[in-house]
Amino acid sequence: MVKLGVYTAVLHDRPLREALEVIKSLGLAGAEINSGGFIPTPHLPVDGLLSGEVDKDEYLSVFAETGVELTGLNCNGNPLHPDPEVGLADADDLRRSIKVAGLLGVTRIVCMSGLPAAHAGGTVPAWNVIPWDSAYLDSLEYQWNEVAIPFWRDMDALASEHGVRLCIEMHPHNLVFNPATLQRLVERTAATNIGAEMDPSHLFWQGIDPIAAIEHLGDLVFHAAAKDTRINDAAKVNGVLDDRHTRIPAEENPIGLGGRYTLNRWPADSTWDFVAVGRGHDQEYWARFLSALAKVDPDMAVNIEHEDAELGQLEGLEVAATTLKAAAG
């Protein structure tokens, strides 16, 4: 029942072989490797593979020798960002990811739909999600019709050419953030190779039940993440739309997000937090989650994404792996 593994971004401080050995030691059998976008690619020599300087069979042999399957690539970024230092770079990363996935025989790439400016000539992405005012609907029509649809129609064609499926993470601050917007993208591009990466963590805090979302999307679910979310008591006062993030000073080396942009600091009394699998929803919930995925595809890859700030690197992976293995039991 499904293939349990790890998205190796949390293990970027280790060489690829050592990261895969950690995954194997957790009793898991799959790995998702970063191929571009927001973060570096220490586990995947994209340029070397595409140029032929790195032999693909030699690269893949590390997976065979450790007994961990390469189940997907991850190229999360904002390919529609109006700042060319970000948008053009992330779009190029996605194109290169599709090509290297085809070369390696990897059939799944996790990515984000992206978010353009509110209007032509804008310089900052704008997320319009409640267009009760026609001005916002005007903006959404520009974002979809003039930016997103032409781009993703081209990406779908390229993915089809290389035998790859693009798995969109339904992520707030992107045009695609829930099942309705995922279906809109697929339908309006007439896509054959675009579907969903089912990351439940971003659905939980929106009030969406990921299991209901899986049942609704059906065959459009191509791939999955295992990441939990805890709703905190502060949500009773401020709700889940919380804008109290603050800048991290340059001397503290904030994480870069492309160009001049960086990750901000989370509110101290946050309304919700990403937590290891099992720390937001119990084992019984995750058993139903995995079962719902298996009904769509019994061989679907489900990779742990560790972003629990309260747990260490290996500790968080161990908590998540323990919960998932018991849930799959």
Short mmCIF file of N, CA and C in Angstrom, two decimals, residues 13 15 50 62 65 76 85 90 98 109 120 124 133 135 154 158 178 192 195 203 268 274 302-303 307 325:
data_model
loop_
_atom_site.label_atom_id
_atom_site.label_comp_id
_atom_site.label_asym_id
_atom_site.label_seq_id
_atom_site.Cartn_x
_atom_site.Cartn_y
_atom_site.Cartn_z
N ASP A 13 22.41 18.51 4.44
CA ASP A 13 23.73 18.64 5.07
C ASP A 13 24.55 17.36 4.93
N PRO A 15 25.81 13.98 2.31
CA PRO A 15 25.91 13.52 0.92
C PRO A 15 24.72 12.64 0.57
N LEU A 50 22.48 16.70 -17.48
CA LEU A 50 21.99 17.18 -18.78
C LEU A 50 23.10 17.33 -19.80
N VAL A 62 23.48 4.70 -6.95
CA VAL A 62 23.47 4.98 -5.51
C VAL A 62 22.12 4.58 -4.91
N GLU A 65 21.98 0.70 -4.87
CA GLU A 65 22.86 0.13 -3.85
C GLU A 65 22.33 0.32 -2.44
N ASN A 76 9.87 23.18 -6.36
CA ASN A 76 8.97 24.20 -5.84
C ASN A 76 9.61 25.59 -5.93
N GLU A 85 14.54 37.92 -11.87
CA GLU A 85 15.56 37.20 -11.12
C GLU A 85 14.98 35.96 -10.44
N ASP A 90 13.18 30.39 -11.91
CA ASP A 90 12.38 29.26 -11.46
C ASP A 90 11.74 28.53 -12.65
N ILE A 98 12.18 18.92 -15.83
CA ILE A 98 11.42 18.02 -16.69
C ILE A 98 12.37 17.20 -17.56
N ILE A 109 7.24 15.18 -10.91
CA ILE A 109 7.93 16.38 -10.43
C ILE A 109 6.94 17.19 -9.62
N ALA A 120 -0.39 43.73 -15.53
CA ALA A 120 0.77 43.84 -16.41
C ALA A 120 1.66 45.00 -15.95
N VAL A 124 5.44 42.90 -7.95
CA VAL A 124 5.32 42.06 -6.75
C VAL A 124 4.15 41.10 -6.95
N ASP A 133 -15.01 42.03 -4.90
CA ASP A 133 -14.89 43.32 -5.58
C ASP A 133 -14.40 43.03 -7.01
N ALA A 135 -12.68 44.55 -9.00
CA ALA A 135 -11.28 44.90 -9.26
C ALA A 135 -10.39 43.69 -9.07
N ASP A 154 2.38 25.32 -22.00
CA ASP A 154 3.70 24.97 -22.52
C ASP A 154 4.38 23.91 -21.65
N LEU A 158 5.72 20.10 -22.65
CA LEU A 158 7.10 19.66 -22.42
C LEU A 158 7.12 18.41 -21.54
N ASN A 178 -6.10 25.10 -3.83
CA ASN A 178 -7.13 24.17 -3.35
C ASN A 178 -7.61 23.33 -4.53
N THR A 192 -2.82 17.16 -19.97
CA THR A 192 -2.82 15.70 -19.84
C THR A 192 -1.81 15.22 -18.81
N GLY A 195 -1.41 17.45 -12.58
CA GLY A 195 -2.34 17.03 -11.54
C GLY A 195 -1.88 17.56 -10.20
N LEU A 203 -3.56 22.21 3.30
CA LEU A 203 -5.01 22.12 3.26
C LEU A 203 -5.61 22.20 4.66
N ALA A 268 5.52 34.41 17.12
CA ALA A 268 5.84 33.62 18.32
C ALA A 268 4.61 32.87 18.82
N PHE A 274 3.38 23.98 11.20
CA PHE A 274 3.69 22.69 10.60
C PHE A 274 4.33 21.82 11.67
N VAL A 302 4.51 8.60 -1.22
CA VAL A 302 4.13 9.51 -0.14
C VAL A 302 5.40 9.82 0.63
N ASN A 303 5.90 11.04 0.49
CA ASN A 303 7.21 11.39 1.04
C ASN A 303 7.10 12.37 2.21
N GLU A 307 9.21 19.81 8.54
CA GLU A 307 9.33 21.25 8.81
C GLU A 307 8.84 21.57 10.22
N LYS A 325 4.29 4.39 9.27
CA LYS A 325 4.41 2.93 9.16
C LYS A 325 3.30 2.23 9.93
#
